[in-house]
mmCIF file of C-alpha atoms and ligand atoms in Angstrom:
data_model
loop_
_atom_site.group_PDB
_atom_site.id
_atom_site.type_symbol
_atom_site.label_atom_id
_atom_site.label_comp_id
_atom_site.label_asym_id
_atom_site.label_seq_id
_atom_site.Cartn_x
_atom_site.Cartn_y
_atom_site.Cartn_z
ATOM 1 C CA MET V 144 -1.260 -31.766 19.813
ATOM 2 C CA ASN V 145 2.309 -29.828 19.050
ATOM 3 C CA TRP V 146 1.313 -27.931 15.840
ATOM 4 C CA THR V 147 4.822 -27.080 14.752
ATOM 5 C CA GLU V 148 5.779 -30.426 13.723
ATOM 6 C CA HIS V 149 2.538 -30.485 11.765
ATOM 7 C CA PHE V 150 3.491 -27.554 10.193
ATOM 8 C CA ALA V 151 3.926 -27.247 6.106
ATOM 9 C CA SER V 152 7.695 -26.123 4.865
ATOM 10 C CA ARG V 153 6.496 -22.588 4.075
ATOM 11 C CA VAL V 154 5.503 -22.112 7.470
ATOM 12 C CA SER V 155 9.028 -21.219 8.256
ATOM 13 C CA TYR V 156 8.892 -18.644 5.733
ATOM 14 C CA ILE V 157 5.912 -16.655 7.293
ATOM 15 C CA LYS V 158 7.853 -14.792 9.806
ATOM 16 C CA PRO V 159 6.689 -12.976 13.125
ATOM 17 C CA SER V 160 6.536 -9.703 13.252
ATOM 18 C CA THR V 161 9.348 -8.417 15.536
ATOM 19 C CA ILE V 162 7.813 -4.771 15.731
ATOM 20 C CA ARG V 163 4.163 -5.777 16.560
ATOM 21 C CA GLU V 164 5.217 -6.063 20.079
ATOM 22 C CA ILE V 165 6.136 -2.327 20.261
ATOM 23 C CA LEU V 166 3.394 -1.202 18.113
ATOM 24 C CA LYS V 167 0.808 -2.995 20.449
ATOM 25 C CA LEU V 168 1.806 -0.221 23.020
ATOM 26 C CA THR V 169 1.111 2.560 20.696
ATOM 27 C CA GLN V 170 -2.626 1.391 20.596
ATOM 28 C CA LYS V 171 -2.691 2.912 24.318
ATOM 29 C CA SER V 172 -5.137 6.017 24.131
ATOM 30 C CA ASP V 173 -2.501 8.540 25.329
ATOM 31 C CA ILE V 174 0.121 7.798 22.730
ATOM 32 C CA ILE V 175 -0.204 9.940 19.485
ATOM 33 C CA SER V 176 0.343 7.124 16.854
ATOM 34 C CA PHE V 177 1.680 8.225 13.517
ATOM 35 C CA ALA V 178 2.214 4.314 12.938
ATOM 36 C CA GLY V 179 -0.888 3.010 11.521
ATOM 37 C CA GLY V 180 -1.862 3.053 7.731
ATOM 38 C CA LEU V 181 -5.081 3.423 8.626
ATOM 39 C CA PRO V 182 -7.469 5.549 6.446
ATOM 40 C CA ALA V 183 -9.190 8.609 8.191
ATOM 41 C CA PRO V 184 -12.711 7.251 9.408
ATOM 42 C CA TYR V 185 -13.920 10.962 9.480
ATOM 43 C CA LEU V 186 -14.232 10.257 5.382
ATOM 44 C CA PHE V 187 -16.160 6.915 5.708
ATOM 45 C CA PRO V 188 -19.450 7.896 3.535
ATOM 46 C CA VAL V 189 -21.541 6.443 6.048
ATOM 47 C CA GLU V 190 -25.058 7.679 5.478
ATOM 48 C CA ARG V 191 -24.103 7.319 1.496
ATOM 49 C CA LEU V 192 -23.621 3.751 1.984
ATOM 50 C CA LYS V 193 -26.741 3.054 4.381
ATOM 51 C CA GLU V 194 -28.667 4.640 1.170
ATOM 52 C CA ALA V 195 -27.066 2.516 -1.137
ATOM 53 C CA SER V 196 -27.183 -0.568 1.009
ATOM 54 C CA VAL V 197 -31.519 0.036 1.417
ATOM 55 C CA LYS V 198 -31.765 0.385 -2.321
ATOM 56 C CA VAL V 199 -29.701 -2.915 -2.981
ATOM 57 C CA LEU V 200 -31.574 -4.881 -0.708
ATOM 58 C CA ASP V 201 -34.807 -3.169 -1.604
ATOM 59 C CA GLU V 202 -34.421 -3.442 -5.197
ATOM 60 C CA GLN V 203 -31.868 -6.498 -5.867
ATOM 61 C CA GLY V 204 -32.129 -8.440 -2.203
ATOM 62 C CA SER V 205 -32.075 -11.910 -3.672
ATOM 63 C CA GLN V 206 -29.329 -11.553 -5.870
ATOM 64 C CA ALA V 207 -27.066 -9.466 -3.462
ATOM 65 C CA LEU V 208 -27.270 -12.049 -0.905
ATOM 66 C CA GLN V 209 -27.011 -15.261 -3.545
ATOM 67 C CA TYR V 210 -23.598 -16.590 -4.409
ATOM 68 C CA GLY V 211 -21.740 -14.620 -7.142
ATOM 69 C CA THR V 212 -19.664 -15.313 -10.092
ATOM 70 C CA THR V 213 -15.966 -15.500 -9.533
ATOM 71 C CA GLU V 214 -14.920 -12.715 -11.781
ATOM 72 C CA GLY V 215 -16.613 -10.349 -9.741
ATOM 73 C CA TYR V 216 -20.264 -8.534 -10.196
ATOM 74 C CA THR V 217 -20.609 -7.527 -14.001
ATOM 75 C CA PRO V 218 -21.508 -3.686 -13.745
ATOM 76 C CA LEU V 219 -18.967 -3.197 -11.155
ATOM 77 C CA ARG V 220 -16.096 -4.515 -13.281
ATOM 78 C CA GLU V 221 -17.441 -2.407 -16.224
ATOM 79 C CA TRP V 222 -17.199 0.546 -14.198
ATOM 80 C CA VAL V 223 -13.798 -0.460 -13.550
ATOM 81 C CA SER V 224 -13.020 -0.893 -16.805
ATOM 82 C CA SER V 225 -14.504 2.769 -18.134
ATOM 83 C CA ARG V 226 -11.806 3.924 -15.811
ATOM 84 C CA ILE V 227 -8.834 2.178 -17.425
ATOM 85 C CA PRO V 228 -8.230 2.979 -21.170
ATOM 86 C CA GLY V 229 -8.060 0.246 -23.619
ATOM 87 C CA THR V 230 -9.982 -2.557 -21.147
ATOM 88 C CA THR V 231 -13.117 -4.016 -21.169
ATOM 89 C CA VAL V 232 -14.980 -6.230 -18.815
ATOM 90 C CA ASP V 233 -12.883 -9.011 -19.511
ATOM 91 C CA HIS V 234 -9.870 -7.466 -18.108
ATOM 92 C CA VAL V 235 -10.957 -6.842 -14.720
ATOM 93 C CA GLN V 236 -11.157 -9.165 -12.080
ATOM 94 C CA ILE V 237 -12.801 -8.585 -8.634
ATOM 95 C CA VAL V 238 -10.868 -9.200 -5.544
ATOM 96 C CA SER V 239 -11.271 -9.422 -2.072
ATOM 97 C CA GLY V 240 -9.036 -6.340 -1.132
ATOM 98 C CA SER V 241 -5.961 -5.898 -3.282
ATOM 99 C CA GLN V 242 -3.887 -7.672 -0.612
ATOM 100 C CA GLN V 243 -5.716 -10.777 -2.156
ATOM 101 C CA GLY V 244 -4.781 -9.877 -5.612
ATOM 102 C CA LEU V 245 -0.703 -10.116 -3.883
ATOM 103 C CA ASP V 246 -1.810 -13.413 -2.913
ATOM 104 C CA LEU V 247 -3.146 -14.905 -6.343
ATOM 105 C CA ILE V 248 -0.600 -13.677 -8.292
ATOM 106 C CA ALA V 249 2.449 -14.928 -6.193
ATOM 107 C CA LYS V 250 0.210 -18.491 -6.254
ATOM 108 C CA LEU V 251 0.456 -18.311 -9.664
ATOM 109 C CA LEU V 252 3.776 -16.945 -10.933
ATOM 110 C CA LEU V 253 6.270 -17.690 -7.863
ATOM 111 C CA ASN V 254 7.583 -21.288 -7.316
ATOM 112 C CA PRO V 255 9.941 -21.546 -4.154
ATOM 113 C CA GLY V 256 12.994 -19.938 -4.425
ATOM 114 C CA ASP V 257 12.048 -17.738 -6.998
ATOM 115 C CA ARG V 258 13.016 -13.921 -6.876
ATOM 116 C CA VAL V 259 10.929 -11.025 -6.712
ATOM 117 C CA LEU V 260 12.357 -7.553 -7.462
ATOM 118 C CA VAL V 261 11.325 -5.083 -4.697
ATOM 119 C CA THR V 262 12.315 -1.536 -3.985
ATOM 120 C CA ALA V 263 14.271 -1.036 -0.714
ATOM 121 C CA PRO V 264 11.925 0.016 1.377
ATOM 122 C CA THR V 265 8.639 -1.697 0.270
ATOM 123 C CA TYR V 266 5.259 -2.248 1.369
ATOM 124 C CA MET V 267 5.279 -4.830 4.150
ATOM 125 C CA GLY V 268 2.485 -6.723 3.642
ATOM 126 C CA ALA V 269 3.596 -7.574 -0.135
ATOM 127 C CA LEU V 270 6.434 -8.942 1.577
ATOM 128 C CA ARG V 271 4.512 -10.953 3.670
ATOM 129 C CA ALA V 272 2.381 -12.380 0.997
ATOM 130 C CA PHE V 273 5.130 -13.678 -1.228
ATOM 131 C CA ASP V 274 7.039 -14.894 1.892
ATOM 132 C CA ALA V 275 4.345 -17.699 1.929
ATOM 133 C CA TYR V 276 5.541 -18.909 -1.543
ATOM 134 C CA GLU V 277 9.095 -19.478 -0.312
ATOM 135 C CA VAL V 278 10.601 -16.970 -2.518
ATOM 136 C CA ASP V 279 13.813 -14.701 -2.029
ATOM 137 C CA TYR V 280 14.290 -11.122 -3.129
ATOM 138 C CA VAL V 281 16.396 -8.600 -4.879
ATOM 139 C CA MET V 282 16.046 -5.132 -4.007
ATOM 140 C CA VAL V 283 16.215 -2.004 -6.001
ATOM 141 C CA ASP V 284 17.412 1.356 -4.746
ATOM 142 C CA VAL V 285 14.918 4.327 -4.876
ATOM 143 C CA ASP V 286 15.670 8.270 -5.112
ATOM 144 C CA ASP V 287 12.567 10.739 -5.030
ATOM 145 C CA LYS V 288 11.917 9.934 -8.355
ATOM 146 C CA GLY V 289 11.536 5.907 -7.856
ATOM 147 C CA MET V 290 13.440 3.136 -8.983
ATOM 148 C CA ILE V 291 17.134 4.080 -9.657
ATOM 149 C CA PRO V 292 18.242 2.858 -13.227
ATOM 150 C CA VAL V 293 21.613 1.325 -12.524
ATOM 151 C CA SER V 294 20.314 -0.455 -9.679
ATOM 152 C CA LEU V 295 17.321 -1.613 -11.526
ATOM 153 C CA GLU V 296 19.301 -2.971 -14.563
ATOM 154 C CA GLN V 297 21.530 -4.674 -12.463
ATOM 155 C CA ALA V 298 18.795 -6.223 -10.031
ATOM 156 C CA LEU V 299 17.171 -7.736 -13.158
ATOM 157 C CA LYS V 300 20.517 -9.354 -13.916
ATOM 158 C CA GLU V 301 19.725 -11.484 -10.846
ATOM 159 C CA ASN V 302 16.710 -12.987 -12.916
ATOM 160 C CA PRO V 303 13.971 -12.042 -10.913
ATOM 161 C CA LYS V 304 10.522 -14.160 -11.888
ATOM 162 C CA MET V 305 8.514 -10.714 -10.988
ATOM 163 C CA ILE V 306 8.666 -7.219 -10.365
ATOM 164 C CA TYR V 307 6.849 -5.606 -7.780
ATOM 165 C CA ALA V 308 6.142 -1.630 -7.852
ATOM 166 C CA ILE V 309 4.056 0.998 -6.051
ATOM 167 C CA PRO V 310 4.619 4.033 -8.567
ATOM 168 C CA ASN V 311 2.075 6.364 -6.911
ATOM 169 C CA PHE V 312 2.753 7.639 -3.330
ATOM 170 C CA ASP V 313 4.360 4.277 -2.286
ATOM 171 C CA ASN V 314 3.967 2.426 0.863
ATOM 172 C CA PRO V 315 6.267 3.587 2.871
ATOM 173 C CA THR V 316 7.870 6.481 1.196
ATOM 174 C CA GLY V 317 4.965 8.538 -0.413
ATOM 175 C CA ILE V 318 7.551 8.772 -3.379
ATOM 176 C CA CYS V 319 5.543 9.222 -6.640
ATOM 177 C CA MET V 320 7.919 7.154 -9.502
ATOM 178 C CA SER V 321 8.352 10.136 -12.861
ATOM 179 C CA LEU V 322 7.545 9.123 -16.236
ATOM 180 C CA GLU V 323 10.935 8.899 -17.367
ATOM 181 C CA ARG V 324 11.508 6.070 -14.779
ATOM 182 C CA ARG V 325 8.162 4.526 -15.413
ATOM 183 C CA GLN V 326 8.872 4.067 -19.284
ATOM 184 C CA MET V 327 12.367 2.823 -18.587
ATOM 185 C CA LEU V 328 10.905 0.284 -16.123
ATOM 186 C CA VAL V 329 8.496 -1.445 -18.781
ATOM 187 C CA ASN V 330 11.081 -1.105 -21.039
ATOM 188 C CA LEU V 331 13.736 -3.119 -19.148
ATOM 189 C CA ALA V 332 10.769 -5.350 -17.416
ATOM 190 C CA ALA V 333 10.226 -5.985 -21.557
ATOM 191 C CA LYS V 334 13.802 -6.459 -22.467
ATOM 192 C CA TYR V 335 13.950 -8.721 -19.131
ATOM 193 C CA ASN V 336 10.886 -10.570 -20.103
ATOM 194 C CA VAL V 337 10.120 -10.245 -16.488
ATOM 195 C CA PRO V 338 6.317 -9.208 -15.770
ATOM 196 C CA ILE V 339 5.263 -6.308 -13.583
ATOM 197 C CA TYR V 340 2.740 -6.494 -10.507
ATOM 198 C CA GLU V 341 1.955 -2.556 -10.342
ATOM 199 C CA ASP V 342 0.295 -1.887 -6.809
ATOM 200 C CA ASP V 343 -1.603 1.112 -6.957
ATOM 201 C CA PRO V 344 -4.098 1.933 -4.052
ATOM 202 C CA TYR V 345 -2.774 5.438 -3.619
ATOM 203 C CA GLY V 346 -3.211 6.851 -7.211
ATOM 204 C CA GLU V 347 -6.396 8.560 -7.024
ATOM 205 C CA LEU V 348 -4.767 10.412 -3.497
ATOM 206 C CA ARG V 349 -2.935 13.250 -5.656
ATOM 207 C CA PHE V 350 -2.675 16.232 -4.190
ATOM 208 C CA GLU V 351 -0.808 18.419 -6.685
ATOM 209 C CA GLY V 352 0.626 17.806 -10.527
ATOM 210 C CA ASP V 353 -0.531 16.175 -13.342
ATOM 211 C CA THR V 354 -1.633 12.365 -13.408
ATOM 212 C CA LEU V 355 1.205 10.062 -14.926
ATOM 213 C CA PRO V 356 0.068 6.979 -16.767
ATOM 214 C CA SER V 357 0.006 4.012 -15.209
ATOM 215 C CA LEU V 358 2.750 1.340 -15.805
ATOM 216 C CA TYR V 359 -0.284 -0.768 -17.265
ATOM 217 C CA ASN V 360 -0.863 1.894 -19.533
ATOM 218 C CA LEU V 361 2.302 1.984 -20.784
ATOM 219 C CA ALA V 362 2.800 -1.496 -21.138
ATOM 220 C CA PRO V 363 -0.701 -3.694 -20.765
ATOM 221 C CA ASP V 364 1.202 -6.518 -21.999
ATOM 222 C CA ILE V 365 3.648 -7.145 -19.167
ATOM 223 C CA VAL V 366 1.463 -5.569 -16.711
ATOM 224 C CA ILE V 367 -1.086 -6.714 -13.792
ATOM 225 C CA TYR V 368 -2.674 -3.849 -12.371
ATOM 226 C CA ALA V 369 -4.119 -3.890 -8.729
ATOM 227 C CA GLY V 370 -6.605 -0.975 -7.463
ATOM 228 C CA THR V 371 -8.781 -0.843 -4.174
ATOM 229 C CA PHE V 372 -11.629 0.824 -2.994
ATOM 230 C CA SER V 373 -9.865 0.898 0.611
ATOM 231 C CA LYS V 374 -8.524 3.996 0.585
ATOM 232 C CA ILE V 375 -11.077 6.269 -1.207
ATOM 233 C CA VAL V 376 -14.045 4.496 0.403
ATOM 234 C CA VAL V 377 -13.825 2.120 3.144
ATOM 235 C CA PRO V 378 -10.723 -0.564 4.089
ATOM 236 C CA GLY V 379 -14.015 -2.584 5.457
ATOM 237 C CA PHE V 380 -15.666 -3.573 2.199
ATOM 238 C CA ARG V 381 -12.319 -5.561 1.384
ATOM 239 C CA LEU V 382 -12.901 -4.793 -2.069
ATOM 240 C CA GLY V 383 -10.287 -4.064 -4.878
ATOM 241 C CA TRP V 384 -9.749 -5.538 -8.452
ATOM 242 C CA LEU V 385 -6.994 -6.813 -10.772
ATOM 243 C CA VAL V 386 -6.789 -5.612 -14.515
ATOM 244 C CA ALA V 387 -4.702 -7.684 -16.523
ATOM 245 C CA ASP V 388 -4.404 -9.663 -19.828
ATOM 246 C CA PRO V 389 -7.857 -11.743 -19.875
ATOM 247 C CA GLU V 390 -5.987 -15.181 -20.653
ATOM 248 C CA LEU V 391 -4.089 -14.545 -17.246
ATOM 249 C CA LEU V 392 -7.270 -13.725 -15.436
ATOM 250 C CA THR V 393 -9.028 -17.159 -16.299
ATOM 251 C CA VAL V 394 -6.097 -18.632 -14.087
ATOM 252 C CA VAL V 395 -6.796 -15.885 -11.849
ATOM 253 C CA ALA V 396 -10.478 -16.877 -11.568
ATOM 254 C CA ARG V 397 -9.671 -20.194 -10.920
ATOM 255 C CA ALA V 398 -7.377 -19.373 -7.980
ATOM 256 C CA LYS V 399 -9.559 -17.278 -6.591
ATOM 257 C CA GLN V 400 -12.633 -19.792 -7.090
ATOM 258 C CA ALA V 401 -10.381 -22.080 -4.655
ATOM 259 C CA ALA V 402 -9.462 -19.354 -2.469
ATOM 260 C CA ASP V 403 -12.600 -17.776 -1.737
ATOM 261 C CA LEU V 404 -15.512 -18.381 -4.656
ATOM 262 C CA HIS V 405 -15.633 -14.908 -4.831
ATOM 263 C CA THR V 406 -15.699 -11.605 -3.310
ATOM 264 C CA ALA V 407 -19.052 -10.701 -1.644
ATOM 265 C CA THR V 408 -21.588 -9.939 -3.894
ATOM 266 C CA PHE V 409 -23.536 -7.555 -1.507
ATOM 267 C CA VAL V 410 -20.603 -5.278 -1.078
ATOM 268 C CA GLN V 411 -19.725 -5.174 -4.666
ATOM 269 C CA MET V 412 -23.322 -4.139 -5.733
ATOM 270 C CA ILE V 413 -23.160 -0.996 -2.852
ATOM 271 C CA ALA V 414 -19.850 0.045 -4.457
ATOM 272 C CA TYR V 415 -21.360 0.135 -7.716
ATOM 273 C CA GLU V 416 -24.563 1.753 -6.480
ATOM 274 C CA ILE V 417 -22.311 4.825 -4.798
ATOM 275 C CA SER V 418 -19.954 4.570 -8.037
ATOM 276 C CA LYS V 419 -22.355 4.558 -11.164
ATOM 277 C CA ASP V 420 -24.057 8.007 -10.206
ATOM 278 C CA GLY V 421 -20.822 10.377 -9.816
ATOM 279 C CA PHE V 422 -20.912 10.101 -5.989
ATOM 280 C CA MET V 423 -17.497 8.306 -6.132
ATOM 281 C CA ASP V 424 -15.670 11.218 -7.742
ATOM 282 C CA GLU V 425 -17.093 13.364 -5.266
ATOM 283 C CA GLN V 426 -15.973 11.581 -2.462
ATOM 284 C CA ILE V 427 -12.300 10.965 -4.042
ATOM 285 C CA ASP V 428 -12.267 15.081 -4.338
ATOM 286 C CA ARG V 429 -12.809 14.982 -0.673
ATOM 287 C CA VAL V 430 -10.598 12.374 0.322
ATOM 288 C CA ARG V 431 -7.979 14.095 -1.619
ATOM 289 C CA ALA V 432 -8.643 17.414 0.371
ATOM 290 C CA TYR V 433 -8.412 15.891 3.351
ATOM 291 C CA TYR V 434 -4.904 14.088 2.789
ATOM 292 C CA LYS V 435 -3.751 17.315 1.248
ATOM 293 C CA ASN V 436 -4.347 19.638 4.326
ATOM 294 C CA GLN V 437 -2.840 16.769 6.448
ATOM 295 C CA ARG V 438 0.487 16.249 4.439
ATOM 296 C CA GLY V 439 0.912 20.001 4.771
ATOM 297 C CA LEU V 440 -0.009 20.235 8.544
ATOM 298 C CA MET V 441 2.710 17.199 8.678
ATOM 299 C CA LEU V 442 5.202 18.710 6.709
ATOM 300 C CA LYS V 443 5.110 22.362 8.316
ATOM 301 C CA ALA V 444 5.617 20.399 12.019
ATOM 302 C CA LEU V 445 8.719 18.646 10.457
ATOM 303 C CA GLU V 446 10.173 21.659 9.572
ATOM 304 C CA LYS V 447 9.726 23.594 12.858
ATOM 305 C CA ASN V 448 10.406 20.639 15.013
ATOM 306 C CA PHE V 449 12.917 18.205 13.419
ATOM 307 C CA PRO V 450 16.971 18.655 13.491
ATOM 308 C CA GLU V 451 18.437 19.746 10.082
ATOM 309 C CA ASP V 452 20.628 16.380 9.784
ATOM 310 C CA CYS V 453 17.304 14.398 9.256
ATOM 311 C CA HIS V 454 15.670 14.241 5.948
ATOM 312 C CA TRP V 455 12.156 13.532 4.716
ATOM 313 C CA THR V 456 9.953 12.944 1.544
ATOM 314 C CA ARG V 457 7.354 15.608 0.543
ATOM 315 C CA PRO V 458 4.708 13.268 -0.954
ATOM 316 C CA LYS V 459 2.364 14.683 -3.525
ATOM 317 C CA GLY V 460 0.003 12.349 -2.926
ATOM 318 C CA GLY V 461 -0.763 9.481 -0.731
ATOM 319 C CA MET V 462 -0.720 8.853 3.410
ATOM 320 C CA PHE V 463 2.676 8.251 4.007
ATOM 321 C CA LEU V 464 6.426 10.286 4.526
ATOM 322 C CA TRP V 465 9.697 8.343 5.185
ATOM 323 C CA VAL V 466 12.033 9.957 7.571
ATOM 324 C CA THR V 467 15.855 9.365 7.529
ATOM 325 C CA LEU V 468 17.882 10.052 10.512
ATOM 326 C CA PRO V 469 21.734 10.447 10.411
ATOM 327 C CA LYS V 470 23.766 7.398 9.581
ATOM 328 C CA GLY V 471 24.308 5.265 12.805
ATOM 329 C CA SER V 472 21.106 6.123 14.252
ATOM 330 C CA ASN V 473 18.647 3.306 15.037
ATOM 331 C CA SER V 474 14.870 4.307 14.633
ATOM 332 C CA LEU V 475 13.960 0.583 16.119
ATOM 333 C CA GLU V 476 15.695 1.347 19.600
ATOM 334 C CA MET V 477 14.571 5.187 19.212
ATOM 335 C CA LEU V 478 10.800 3.945 19.406
ATOM 336 C CA THR V 479 11.020 2.896 22.817
ATOM 337 C CA GLU V 480 12.006 6.324 23.776
ATOM 338 C CA ALA V 481 9.475 7.740 21.439
ATOM 339 C CA VAL V 482 6.930 5.558 23.130
ATOM 340 C CA LYS V 483 7.926 7.157 26.687
ATOM 341 C CA HIS V 484 7.497 10.500 25.109
ATOM 342 C CA LYS V 485 3.940 9.527 23.726
ATOM 343 C CA VAL V 486 4.191 9.083 20.049
ATOM 344 C CA ALA V 487 4.951 6.312 18.039
ATOM 345 C CA TYR V 488 5.949 5.639 14.247
ATOM 346 C CA VAL V 489 6.874 2.223 12.345
ATOM 347 C CA PRO V 490 10.515 1.931 12.002
ATOM 348 C CA GLY V 491 11.965 1.375 8.703
ATOM 349 C CA GLU V 492 13.728 -1.840 8.567
ATOM 350 C CA PRO V 493 11.142 -4.284 8.316
ATOM 351 C CA PHE V 494 10.185 -2.417 4.972
ATOM 352 C CA TYR V 495 13.433 -4.096 3.508
ATOM 353 C CA ALA V 496 13.200 -7.440 2.076
ATOM 354 C CA LYS V 497 16.835 -8.161 2.971
ATOM 355 C CA GLY V 498 17.876 -5.899 5.681
ATOM 356 C CA GLY V 499 18.960 -2.243 5.960
ATOM 357 C CA GLY V 500 17.458 1.153 6.643
ATOM 358 C CA GLU V 501 17.937 1.277 10.635
ATOM 359 C CA ASN V 502 18.177 5.133 10.425
ATOM 360 C CA THR V 503 14.644 5.414 8.741
ATOM 361 C CA PHE V 504 10.993 5.459 9.884
ATOM 362 C CA ARG V 505 7.399 5.865 8.353
ATOM 363 C CA LEU V 506 4.901 8.481 9.356
ATOM 364 C CA SER V 507 1.646 8.347 8.338
ATOM 365 C CA TYR V 508 -0.736 11.707 8.486
ATOM 366 C CA SER V 509 -3.600 10.004 7.705
ATOM 367 C CA ILE V 510 -5.686 10.235 10.955
ATOM 368 C CA ALA V 511 -4.078 12.310 13.664
ATOM 369 C CA THR V 512 -5.779 15.919 14.522
ATOM 370 C CA PRO V 513 -3.766 19.011 13.745
ATOM 371 C CA GLU V 514 -3.076 19.317 17.386
ATOM 372 C CA GLN V 515 -1.753 15.843 17.444
ATOM 373 C CA ILE V 516 0.243 16.565 14.716
ATOM 374 C CA ASP V 517 1.889 19.525 16.176
ATOM 375 C CA GLU V 518 2.432 18.003 19.702
ATOM 376 C CA GLY V 519 3.631 14.464 18.153
ATOM 377 C CA MET V 520 6.162 16.272 16.125
ATOM 378 C CA GLU V 521 7.393 18.468 18.626
ATOM 379 C CA ASN V 522 7.797 15.413 21.097
ATOM 380 C CA LEU V 523 9.361 13.514 18.629
ATOM 381 C CA GLY V 524 11.956 16.123 17.371
ATOM 382 C CA LYS V 525 13.194 16.156 21.143
ATOM 383 C CA VAL V 526 13.652 12.529 21.158
ATOM 384 C CA ILE V 527 15.775 12.455 17.864
ATOM 385 C CA ARG V 528 17.912 15.408 19.685
ATOM 386 C CA GLU V 529 18.443 13.244 22.588
ATOM 387 C CA HIS V 530 18.879 10.012 20.329
ATOM 388 C CA SER V 531 21.359 11.401 18.488
ATOM 389 C CA LYS V 532 23.416 12.820 21.891
ATOM 390 C CA ILE V 533 23.253 9.040 22.585
ATOM 391 C CA GLU V 534 24.545 8.051 19.675
ATOM 392 C CA GLU V 535 27.506 10.242 19.546
ATOM 393 C CA LEU V 536 28.507 8.795 23.102
ATOM 394 C CA VAL V 537 28.294 4.948 22.220
HETATM 395 C C1 LIG T 77 0.556 -0.938 -1.023
HETATM 396 C C2 LIG T 77 -0.610 -1.563 -0.597
HETATM 397 N N1 LIG T 77 -0.994 -2.471 -1.165
HETATM 398 C C3 LIG T 77 -1.835 -3.005 -1.019
HETATM 399 C C4 LIG T 77 -2.474 -2.841 0.369
HETATM 400 C C5 LIG T 77 -3.692 -3.713 0.393
HETATM 401 O O1 LIG T 77 -5.080 -2.986 0.522
HETATM 402 P P1 LIG T 77 -6.734 -3.723 0.596
HETATM 403 O O2 LIG T 77 -7.150 -2.960 1.421
HETATM 404 O O3 LIG T 77 -7.042 -3.289 -0.727
HETATM 405 O O4 LIG T 77 -6.232 -5.039 0.851
HETATM 406 C C6 LIG T 77 -2.139 -1.973 1.170
HETATM 407 C C7 LIG T 77 -2.700 -1.336 2.291
HETATM 408 O O5 LIG T 77 -2.396 -0.425 3.275
HETATM 409 C C8 LIG T 77 -1.119 -0.843 0.551
HETATM 410 O O6 LIG T 77 -0.460 -0.061 1.461
#
């Protein structure tokens, strides 16, 4: 069968990844890769999860292995709501990874041709989730405090149907939106009557400074908040949550029921088991301390090895930082050279919904060892210097 002639029109929006082939090369064992966004496996609490699994099976085996409710396991929903002021269990919908939240909300709010307001750059996985609903984008520029007010207001005048924001230590830049900008964002969103999807996988991974109120805390009526266990416990659980107006969530539950009936009950019960007795908070402290140290090593190695005309973000949390090369550089072309020097990153352009960012790239400091960070940044520094010499010649 020629499958392409059977495809729905939306398939043309599901784009192939231009960098996937190059990134495949980076999976060779001798390459030091700062490309992937994988959480550090050394932090997975395997023993504690083993104990919790046995306990759940011993004490509630038949419930854990039976179909469950679409909204999620009630004690886990209560635990989530206990951490978010002003919410009850009815404000919480469990999802199969926060990635599912992106898909469900896009399905419910976006018609073909609608515009989604996103930062330039933004999380590629969100763009891919929204693409399937045949949408268009408006991009907002950012600085080290988040969305730039003038750019945001201009974008809102283009009539977006939804705003997508990652206020805490975003993927890909590591930037944390300031309190003023958060306030400005919710005020403008309310003024233009546009809902906000607040994606917050990295909020718990704060290394320094005070925790800032979420957009949801500031304006619960217009914000849909998404959280996840992926970065604080294990991504393989595929377990996340949406927090929003209960009326909206009844419709979300209908959409989720059609998509996958419910998120795995066994996994939800294990997550609750390790959350209820305070272990989760100890786990979060461990994860935070580890990434903080990794970030420090990476920043030191960047200072030492990168040329002065490069700039990079100094994240106060999360797993990523963002490098800007001098104008005219091309990080996608440079990647081939980098891979020859046994080091890899993700070029910036695919993080831009409507193009741009050719001279940028993302580095993840999550899984490399201290030695790999030193060696990798030394090699990359050399590659950048070589690349800028070539750029000057052409
Ligand atoms: C910004 C952002 N949103 C959502 C996700 C998806 O996470 P989950 O594992 O909860 O589906 C990721 C994963 O890297 C992410 O970086």
